[in-house]
Short mmCIF file of C-alpha atoms and ligand atoms in Angstrom, two decimals:
data_model
loop_
_atom_site.label_atom_id
_atom_site.label_comp_id
_atom_site.label_asym_id
_atom_site.label_seq_id
_atom_site.Cartn_x
_atom_site.Cartn_y
_atom_site.Cartn_z
CA MET N 230 101.62 95.46 123.63
CA SER N 231 104.40 98.06 124.05
CA ALA N 232 103.77 99.85 120.78
CA TYR N 233 101.60 99.63 117.71
CA PHE N 234 103.38 100.20 114.40
CA ASP N 235 100.74 99.05 111.93
CA TYR N 236 98.69 102.23 111.49
CA ASN N 237 98.55 101.78 107.72
CA ALA N 238 96.60 98.56 108.27
CA THR N 239 94.12 100.21 110.62
CA THR N 240 93.94 102.77 113.41
CA PRO N 241 92.34 102.77 116.87
CA LEU N 242 89.11 104.71 117.23
CA ASN N 243 89.68 108.46 117.69
CA PRO N 244 87.99 109.69 120.95
CA ALA N 245 86.05 112.37 119.01
CA ALA N 246 84.81 109.67 116.63
CA ARG N 247 83.74 107.45 119.52
CA GLU N 248 81.79 110.29 121.09
CA ALA N 249 80.17 111.20 117.78
CA TRP N 250 79.27 107.56 117.11
CA LEU N 251 77.63 107.14 120.53
CA LYS N 252 75.66 110.37 120.21
CA ALA N 253 74.53 109.53 116.69
CA SER N 254 73.56 105.98 117.68
CA GLU N 255 71.56 107.13 120.68
CA LYS N 256 69.89 110.16 119.14
CA HIS N 257 69.71 109.52 115.42
CA TRP N 258 69.31 105.77 115.02
CA TYR N 259 66.28 106.17 112.74
CA ASN N 260 66.32 105.22 109.09
CA PRO N 261 67.09 108.44 107.18
CA SER N 262 64.79 107.30 104.36
CA SER N 263 61.70 106.95 106.58
CA LEU N 264 59.05 109.63 106.58
CA TYR N 265 58.36 110.64 110.18
CA ARG N 266 59.91 113.59 111.94
CA GLU N 267 62.75 111.75 113.74
CA ALA N 268 63.82 110.07 110.51
CA GLY N 269 63.75 113.45 108.80
CA MET N 270 66.11 114.74 111.47
CA THR N 271 68.45 111.80 110.87
CA SER N 272 68.37 112.62 107.18
CA GLN N 273 69.22 116.25 108.00
CA VAL N 274 72.23 115.36 110.17
CA LEU N 275 73.38 112.86 107.52
CA GLU N 276 73.32 115.63 104.91
CA SER N 277 75.17 117.94 107.26
CA ALA N 278 77.88 115.24 107.69
CA ARG N 279 78.09 115.03 103.88
CA GLU N 280 78.59 118.81 103.66
CA ARG N 281 81.26 118.81 106.36
CA LEU N 282 83.16 115.97 104.68
CA ALA N 283 82.89 117.68 101.29
CA ASP N 284 84.30 120.82 102.90
CA LEU N 285 87.30 118.95 104.30
CA LEU N 286 88.02 117.52 100.87
CA GLY N 287 87.26 120.56 98.74
CA ALA N 288 84.42 118.85 96.87
CA GLU N 289 80.76 119.58 96.27
CA PRO N 290 78.51 117.67 98.72
CA GLU N 291 76.43 116.19 95.87
CA ARG N 292 79.53 114.33 94.70
CA VAL N 293 80.00 112.44 97.99
CA ILE N 294 78.71 108.85 98.05
CA PHE N 295 78.97 107.06 101.39
CA THR N 296 80.12 103.45 101.16
CA SER N 297 81.36 100.65 103.39
CA GLY N 298 85.02 101.53 102.77
CA ALA N 299 87.68 101.94 100.15
CA THR N 300 87.22 98.47 98.65
CA GLU N 301 83.58 99.18 97.93
CA SER N 302 84.35 102.68 96.64
CA ASN N 303 86.86 101.34 94.12
CA ASN N 304 84.52 98.57 93.00
CA THR N 305 81.75 101.15 92.66
CA LEU N 306 83.91 103.21 90.34
CA PHE N 307 84.87 100.34 88.03
CA ALA N 308 81.36 98.87 88.08
CA GLY N 309 80.14 102.27 86.86
CA LEU N 310 82.78 102.39 84.16
CA SER N 311 81.93 98.90 82.97
CA ARG N 312 78.57 100.29 81.83
CA CYS N 313 79.87 103.12 79.71
CA LEU N 314 83.32 102.11 78.50
CA PRO N 315 83.23 101.30 74.77
CA PRO N 316 84.31 97.72 73.87
CA ASP N 317 87.71 98.93 72.70
CA GLY N 318 88.15 101.37 75.63
CA CYS N 319 90.68 100.90 78.41
CA VAL N 320 91.77 102.31 81.78
CA ALA N 321 95.30 102.88 83.08
CA ILE N 322 96.29 102.11 86.65
CA SER N 323 99.71 102.17 88.33
CA THR N 324 101.55 98.92 89.07
CA ILE N 325 101.52 99.68 92.79
CA GLU N 326 97.78 100.06 93.31
CA HIS N 327 96.09 98.37 96.23
CA PRO N 328 94.49 95.03 95.21
CA CYS N 329 91.04 96.59 95.55
CA VAL N 330 91.87 98.86 92.60
CA ARG N 331 93.81 96.38 90.52
CA GLU N 332 91.51 93.38 91.03
CA ALA N 333 88.33 95.46 90.83
CA ALA N 334 89.44 97.02 87.52
CA ARG N 335 90.32 93.61 86.07
CA ALA N 336 87.13 91.97 87.33
CA TRP N 337 84.76 94.69 86.14
CA LEU N 338 86.43 95.58 82.86
CA GLY N 339 88.41 92.48 81.89
CA ARG N 340 92.15 92.07 82.25
CA GLY N 341 92.85 93.10 78.66
CA ARG N 342 91.32 96.54 79.20
CA VAL N 343 93.50 97.43 82.18
CA ILE N 344 96.86 98.96 81.26
CA GLU N 345 99.55 99.22 83.91
CA ILE N 346 101.64 102.35 84.40
CA PRO N 347 105.14 101.53 85.65
CA VAL N 348 106.84 103.31 88.55
CA ASP N 349 110.45 104.54 88.75
CA THR N 350 113.08 103.11 91.11
CA GLN N 351 111.59 105.08 94.02
CA GLY N 352 108.05 103.86 93.39
CA VAL N 353 106.81 107.10 91.78
CA VAL N 354 104.73 107.33 88.59
CA GLN N 355 106.72 109.91 86.66
CA PRO N 356 104.48 112.40 84.82
CA ALA N 357 106.45 111.74 81.61
CA THR N 358 105.53 108.04 81.82
CA LEU N 359 101.88 108.88 82.32
CA LYS N 360 101.99 111.37 79.42
CA GLN N 361 103.25 108.67 77.09
CA ILE N 362 100.52 106.24 78.15
CA LEU N 363 97.87 108.93 77.69
CA GLU N 364 99.12 109.61 74.17
CA VAL N 365 99.65 106.01 73.08
CA ASN N 366 96.86 104.08 74.82
CA LYS N 367 94.25 106.84 75.20
CA PRO N 368 92.62 105.44 78.36
CA ALA N 369 89.17 106.64 79.42
CA LEU N 370 90.29 106.87 83.03
CA VAL N 371 93.58 106.95 84.94
CA SER N 372 93.76 105.64 88.51
CA ILE N 373 96.86 106.40 90.58
CA MET N 374 96.87 106.23 94.36
CA ALA N 375 97.81 109.38 96.32
CA ALA N 376 100.00 107.67 98.94
CA ASN N 377 101.17 104.10 98.87
CA ASN N 378 100.05 101.85 101.71
CA GLU N 379 103.29 99.86 101.84
CA SER N 380 106.09 102.34 101.18
CA GLY N 381 104.26 105.58 102.04
CA VAL N 382 105.61 107.07 98.80
CA LEU N 383 103.53 110.05 97.68
CA GLN N 384 102.55 110.41 94.06
CA PRO N 385 102.58 113.81 92.32
CA TRP N 386 98.84 113.45 91.85
CA GLN N 387 98.30 117.15 91.14
CA GLU N 388 100.58 116.79 88.10
CA HIS N 389 98.90 113.53 87.11
CA LEU N 390 95.54 115.28 87.35
CA GLN N 391 96.69 118.22 85.19
CA LEU N 392 98.04 115.87 82.53
CA CYS N 393 94.78 113.94 82.44
CA ARG N 394 92.80 117.19 82.27
CA SER N 395 94.88 118.38 79.32
CA GLN N 396 93.91 115.22 77.42
CA GLY N 397 90.27 115.20 78.54
CA VAL N 398 90.79 112.00 80.57
CA ARG N 399 89.17 111.43 83.96
CA PHE N 400 91.43 110.96 86.97
CA HIS N 401 90.81 108.82 90.06
CA THR N 402 92.97 108.68 93.15
CA ASP N 403 92.69 106.12 95.93
CA ALA N 404 93.55 108.44 98.81
CA ALA N 405 92.85 105.96 101.62
CA GLN N 406 96.36 106.45 103.03
CA TRP N 407 96.64 110.18 102.34
CA ILE N 408 93.44 111.36 104.02
CA GLY N 409 93.92 111.90 107.75
CA LYS N 410 97.69 112.05 107.40
CA LEU N 411 98.14 115.01 105.05
CA GLU N 412 96.12 118.12 104.24
CA SER N 413 93.32 116.97 101.92
CA THR N 414 91.34 120.01 100.79
CA ALA N 415 92.80 119.91 97.26
CA LEU N 416 91.78 116.28 96.66
CA GLY N 417 88.28 117.28 95.62
CA SER N 418 89.70 118.68 92.38
CA CYS N 419 90.24 115.07 91.20
CA ASP N 420 87.32 113.56 89.29
CA TYR N 421 87.08 110.60 91.68
CA VAL N 422 88.53 110.16 95.18
CA THR N 423 88.40 107.10 97.44
CA GLY N 424 88.63 107.28 101.24
CA SER N 425 88.29 104.92 104.20
CA ALA N 426 87.39 105.89 107.79
CA HIS N 427 89.36 103.24 109.65
CA LYS N 428 92.63 104.55 108.24
CA PHE N 429 92.23 107.82 110.16
CA GLY N 430 90.50 107.02 113.45
CA GLY N 431 86.98 106.32 112.20
CA SER N 432 85.28 102.95 112.51
CA LYS N 433 85.75 100.02 110.16
CA GLY N 434 83.23 99.47 107.40
CA VAL N 435 82.73 103.14 106.47
CA GLY N 436 84.17 105.16 103.61
CA PHE N 437 83.27 107.22 100.57
CA LEU N 438 83.70 107.80 96.89
CA ILE N 439 83.76 111.32 95.52
CA ALA N 440 82.24 111.07 92.07
CA ALA N 441 82.82 113.32 89.08
CA ASP N 442 79.14 114.12 88.58
CA ALA N 443 76.23 114.17 90.97
CA ASP N 444 74.05 112.07 88.65
CA GLU N 445 76.41 109.30 87.56
CA ALA N 446 75.04 105.74 87.82
CA PHE N 447 76.98 103.10 89.76
CA PRO N 448 75.35 99.69 89.43
CA LEU N 449 77.36 97.85 92.09
CA LEU N 450 74.60 97.18 94.59
CA HIS N 451 71.04 96.65 93.42
CA GLY N 452 68.30 97.76 95.78
CA GLY N 453 66.85 100.96 97.18
CA PRO N 454 67.38 104.51 95.94
CA GLN N 455 69.70 105.65 98.76
CA GLU N 456 72.57 108.04 98.06
CA GLN N 457 70.64 109.57 95.13
CA ASN N 458 70.28 106.15 93.48
CA ARG N 459 74.03 105.64 93.49
CA ARG N 460 74.48 103.24 96.43
CA ALA N 461 71.66 101.01 97.64
CA GLY N 462 71.39 100.19 101.34
CA THR N 463 70.55 102.10 104.52
CA GLU N 464 73.26 104.62 105.29
CA ASN N 465 75.41 103.89 108.35
CA TYR N 466 74.81 107.33 109.81
CA PRO N 467 76.63 106.79 113.17
CA GLY N 468 79.66 105.42 111.31
CA ILE N 469 79.56 108.33 108.86
CA GLU N 470 79.26 110.89 111.67
CA ALA N 471 82.21 109.25 113.47
CA MET N 472 84.28 109.31 110.26
CA VAL N 473 83.67 113.02 109.75
CA ALA N 474 84.35 113.77 113.44
CA ALA N 475 87.65 111.87 113.21
CA LEU N 476 88.76 113.83 110.17
CA GLU N 477 87.67 117.15 111.68
CA SER N 478 89.60 116.37 114.83
CA VAL N 479 92.90 115.40 113.14
CA THR N 480 92.98 117.92 110.27
CA PRO N 481 94.12 120.99 112.31
CA MET N 482 97.14 119.13 113.73
CA LEU N 483 98.44 117.58 110.50
CA THR N 484 101.04 120.18 109.51
CA GLU N 485 102.78 120.03 112.88
CA VAL N 486 102.49 116.24 113.15
CA ALA N 487 104.02 115.79 109.69
CA VAL N 488 107.15 117.72 110.67
CA ASN N 489 107.61 116.16 114.13
CA GLN N 490 106.80 112.59 113.16
CA ALA N 491 108.96 112.67 110.02
CA ALA N 492 111.93 113.71 112.19
CA MET N 493 111.30 110.81 114.61
CA ARG N 494 110.89 108.37 111.73
CA ASP N 495 114.14 109.57 110.15
CA ARG N 496 116.01 109.10 113.42
CA PHE N 497 114.59 105.56 113.55
CA ILE N 498 115.80 104.92 109.99
CA HIS N 499 119.24 106.28 110.85
CA GLU N 500 119.49 104.02 113.88
CA MET N 501 118.40 101.00 111.82
CA GLN N 502 120.92 101.75 109.09
CA VAL N 503 123.71 102.07 111.64
CA ARG N 504 122.72 98.77 113.30
CA PHE N 505 121.93 96.76 110.14
CA ALA N 506 124.46 97.11 107.36
CA GLY N 507 122.81 96.62 103.97
CA LEU N 508 119.28 97.53 105.14
CA ARG N 509 117.37 99.13 102.25
CA VAL N 510 114.52 101.63 102.70
CA ILE N 511 112.10 101.52 99.77
CA GLY N 512 111.41 104.93 98.28
CA GLU N 513 113.98 106.59 100.53
CA ARG N 514 114.66 109.38 98.05
CA ALA N 515 110.99 110.09 97.29
CA PRO N 516 108.54 112.25 99.26
CA ARG N 517 106.81 109.88 101.66
CA LEU N 518 104.15 109.78 104.34
CA TRP N 519 105.62 110.87 107.68
CA ASN N 520 104.69 107.61 109.37
CA THR N 521 105.83 104.80 107.07
CA VAL N 522 109.06 102.84 106.60
CA LEU N 523 109.20 99.91 104.19
CA MET N 524 112.50 98.08 104.63
CA VAL N 525 114.26 95.18 103.04
CA MET N 526 116.15 93.65 105.96
CA PRO N 527 119.65 92.40 105.19
CA GLN N 528 118.89 88.96 106.59
CA HIS N 529 116.13 86.67 107.87
CA ASP N 530 112.57 86.07 106.74
CA ASN N 531 110.05 88.80 107.48
CA LEU N 532 107.79 86.39 109.37
CA LYS N 533 110.65 85.64 111.72
CA TRP N 534 111.14 89.37 112.32
CA LEU N 535 107.43 89.82 112.84
CA THR N 536 107.17 86.95 115.32
CA ARG N 537 110.19 88.12 117.29
CA LEU N 538 108.97 91.71 117.37
CA THR N 539 105.51 90.55 118.49
CA ARG N 540 107.11 88.70 121.39
CA LEU N 541 108.87 91.91 122.33
CA GLY N 542 105.54 93.76 122.28
CA PHE N 543 105.63 95.51 118.88
CA ALA N 544 103.04 95.17 116.13
CA ILE N 545 104.61 95.50 112.68
CA SER N 546 103.76 94.14 109.25
CA THR N 547 105.29 92.25 106.35
CA GLY N 548 104.10 94.73 103.73
CA SER N 549 100.42 95.28 103.14
CA ALA N 550 97.95 93.69 105.55
CA CYS N 551 95.85 92.80 102.49
CA SER N 552 98.53 90.66 100.91
CA THR N 553 99.87 89.02 104.06
CA GLY N 554 100.31 85.33 103.56
CA LYS N 555 100.00 85.48 99.79
CA GLU N 556 102.97 84.93 97.56
CA GLY N 557 105.08 88.06 97.20
CA SER N 558 103.79 89.97 100.19
CA SER N 559 104.89 93.34 98.84
CA VAL N 560 103.25 94.63 95.66
CA VAL N 561 105.57 97.64 95.71
CA VAL N 562 108.81 95.74 96.07
CA GLN N 563 107.65 93.39 93.30
CA ALA N 564 106.92 96.37 91.06
CA LEU N 565 110.49 97.54 91.66
CA GLY N 566 111.75 94.26 90.25
CA ALA N 567 113.06 92.70 93.47
CA SER N 568 113.98 89.02 93.67
CA TRP N 569 111.76 86.51 95.52
CA GLU N 570 114.49 86.19 98.09
CA GLU N 571 114.42 89.95 98.77
CA LEU N 572 110.63 89.96 98.92
CA ARG N 573 110.76 87.57 101.84
CA ARG N 574 112.79 90.08 103.82
CA VAL N 575 110.37 93.01 103.48
CA VAL N 576 109.10 94.57 106.69
CA ARG N 577 106.80 97.60 107.11
CA VAL N 578 106.42 99.80 110.15
CA SER N 579 103.86 102.59 110.28
CA GLY N 580 103.37 104.92 113.23
CA GLY N 581 100.46 107.12 114.25
CA LEU N 582 99.73 110.76 115.05
CA GLN N 583 100.74 110.22 118.66
CA THR N 584 103.63 107.81 118.35
CA THR N 585 106.46 109.05 120.58
CA GLU N 586 110.20 109.38 120.06
CA GLN N 587 110.63 106.79 122.81
CA GLU N 588 108.43 104.31 120.93
CA TRP N 589 110.37 104.79 117.68
CA GLN N 590 113.66 104.32 119.52
CA ASP N 591 112.33 101.32 121.49
CA LEU N 592 111.29 99.80 118.17
CA ALA N 593 114.82 100.18 116.80
CA ALA N 594 116.19 98.58 119.98
CA ALA N 595 113.68 95.73 119.64
CA PHE N 596 114.86 95.11 116.06
CA VAL N 597 118.44 94.91 117.36
CA GLU N 598 117.43 92.44 120.09
CA ALA N 599 115.38 90.37 117.64
CA GLY N 600 118.27 90.38 115.18
CA GLN N 601 120.67 89.07 117.81
CA THR N 602 118.31 86.20 118.63
CA LEU N 603 117.80 85.38 114.97
CA ASP N 604 121.53 85.54 114.24
CA ALA N 605 122.08 83.15 117.13
CA GLY N 606 119.74 80.71 115.45
CA GLY N 607 116.53 81.59 117.37
CA ARG N 608 114.15 78.75 118.05
CA PRO N 609 112.67 77.68 114.69
CA GLY N 610 109.17 78.90 114.00
CA ILE N 611 109.16 81.40 116.87
N1 PLP H 764 93.22 101.39 99.37
C1 PLP H 764 94.34 101.55 100.09
C2 PLP H 764 95.43 102.42 99.56
C3 PLP H 764 94.47 100.92 101.33
O1 PLP H 764 95.59 101.08 102.04
C4 PLP H 764 93.41 100.12 101.81
C5 PLP H 764 93.52 99.41 103.08
O2 PLP H 764 94.33 98.56 103.29
C6 PLP H 764 92.27 99.98 101.02
C7 PLP H 764 92.21 100.64 99.80
C8 PLP H 764 91.10 99.14 101.46
O3 PLP H 764 90.37 99.84 102.43
P1 PLP H 764 89.09 99.26 103.15
O4 PLP H 764 89.59 98.43 104.28
O5 PLP H 764 88.33 100.46 103.62
O6 PLP H 764 88.31 98.50 102.15
#
C-alpha cells in the first residue's frame, strides 16, 4: 500500500507502545488480583499506569476505569445511568454521536428517554441549542463527542461543560478521536470521558472511562470486583501499559503536528477543489481535527472511489468504518440533511502524525487518476 488514510478507523501500533507491551507481557503477566509478590508488583505497575493516564487527562486516578475500548466505556456509562435515572428522566445526546453512544443510550434507557441535540450546518452543537434543551427537557446527562470521527469537526465541549455545570447536569464526552490528536489535559474536567487506545497508537481492545465519582456503580459486566467493583474481568495490563506509553509518546509532539499537518491537509483540499468542481468539504468552516477531510464528491459512488483508490495503493473510507455497508454510510452528512444521492458520494480521508506532504499530494493525484477512469466508464464493479 502506498499510503494509509484511514487513521480515524484505527492506527498502527506506536513503537513505544509495542516496546511497553512486550516488556509488560514478559515481566508482569501475573494476575494483578492474585496475592503473591509478583502479582502484587503487577498490581503496582497497573496502578502507576492509571496515575500516568490520569495525569495526561487532568483527572484523579480513582476516576479511571480501564475497559476494552470506547464501545464498552459508553455502554458502561449508560448501563450505570439505567440504574439511577428516574422513570421520567432523560438524557440528551447530539445527532452526530458514534453508534456506540446513540445505540447504547437507546438500548439501556429506552428510545423515548434519549433526546437528540441538533447540529448547525457545519456539524457543531451550538451552545445556544444546548442551553434551550437543558432548560426545556432538563436531561440528567448530556453526551456530546469532543471530535467527530467522520468530519473531524471539534465541538466547543468546554462551553458545553460550563452550560451543563450551570444547570447541575452531568456532562459526558466521547473523546475517542480527540485524545492522541489534540492536547487532552483539560478533558478530565468533564464528568465522564471515553477514550480508546487503538485510535492513538495503542493496541485494539483497550480503552477507558473516566467516571464522575470514584465509587459509582456500573453494572455492565457481572463478575469479580476488579477496577474497584466497577468493571469485572482481569485487567489487560500489557494493553493498558501500551496505551499509556502511546499517549505519553505522542503528547509532546501534538502542538507542532497540528500546525504542520493542518497545512498539508489544507493544501490537499485546495488541490481537490481545483481538480473537482463542486466538491464539498463537510464542516469546512468549523474548527476541525488536523487530519480529517470528509468530502461529498461531485460524481460517482463512494464505493467506486474507494475501490479505485485501493487499486492505486491508498486506503480511504466511505465515512465511518462502523457504518460501512449500512444504509446511509455517513451519520454526519445525514444529520446535515443531505439527500440519499449525496450520501452515496461521501468519502473520508484521515491522515496520521507522520503522514507526509508527498503522501497528501499523491493522494490528490490518485483521486484525479481514479476520477478520469470513472469518468471514462471504468470497468463496472472495480
Ligand atoms: N467513539 C468514537 C468517536 C469512535 O470514533 C470510535 C471508533 O470508531 C468508537 C467510539 C468506538 O471505539 P472502539 O473501537 O474502541 O470501541
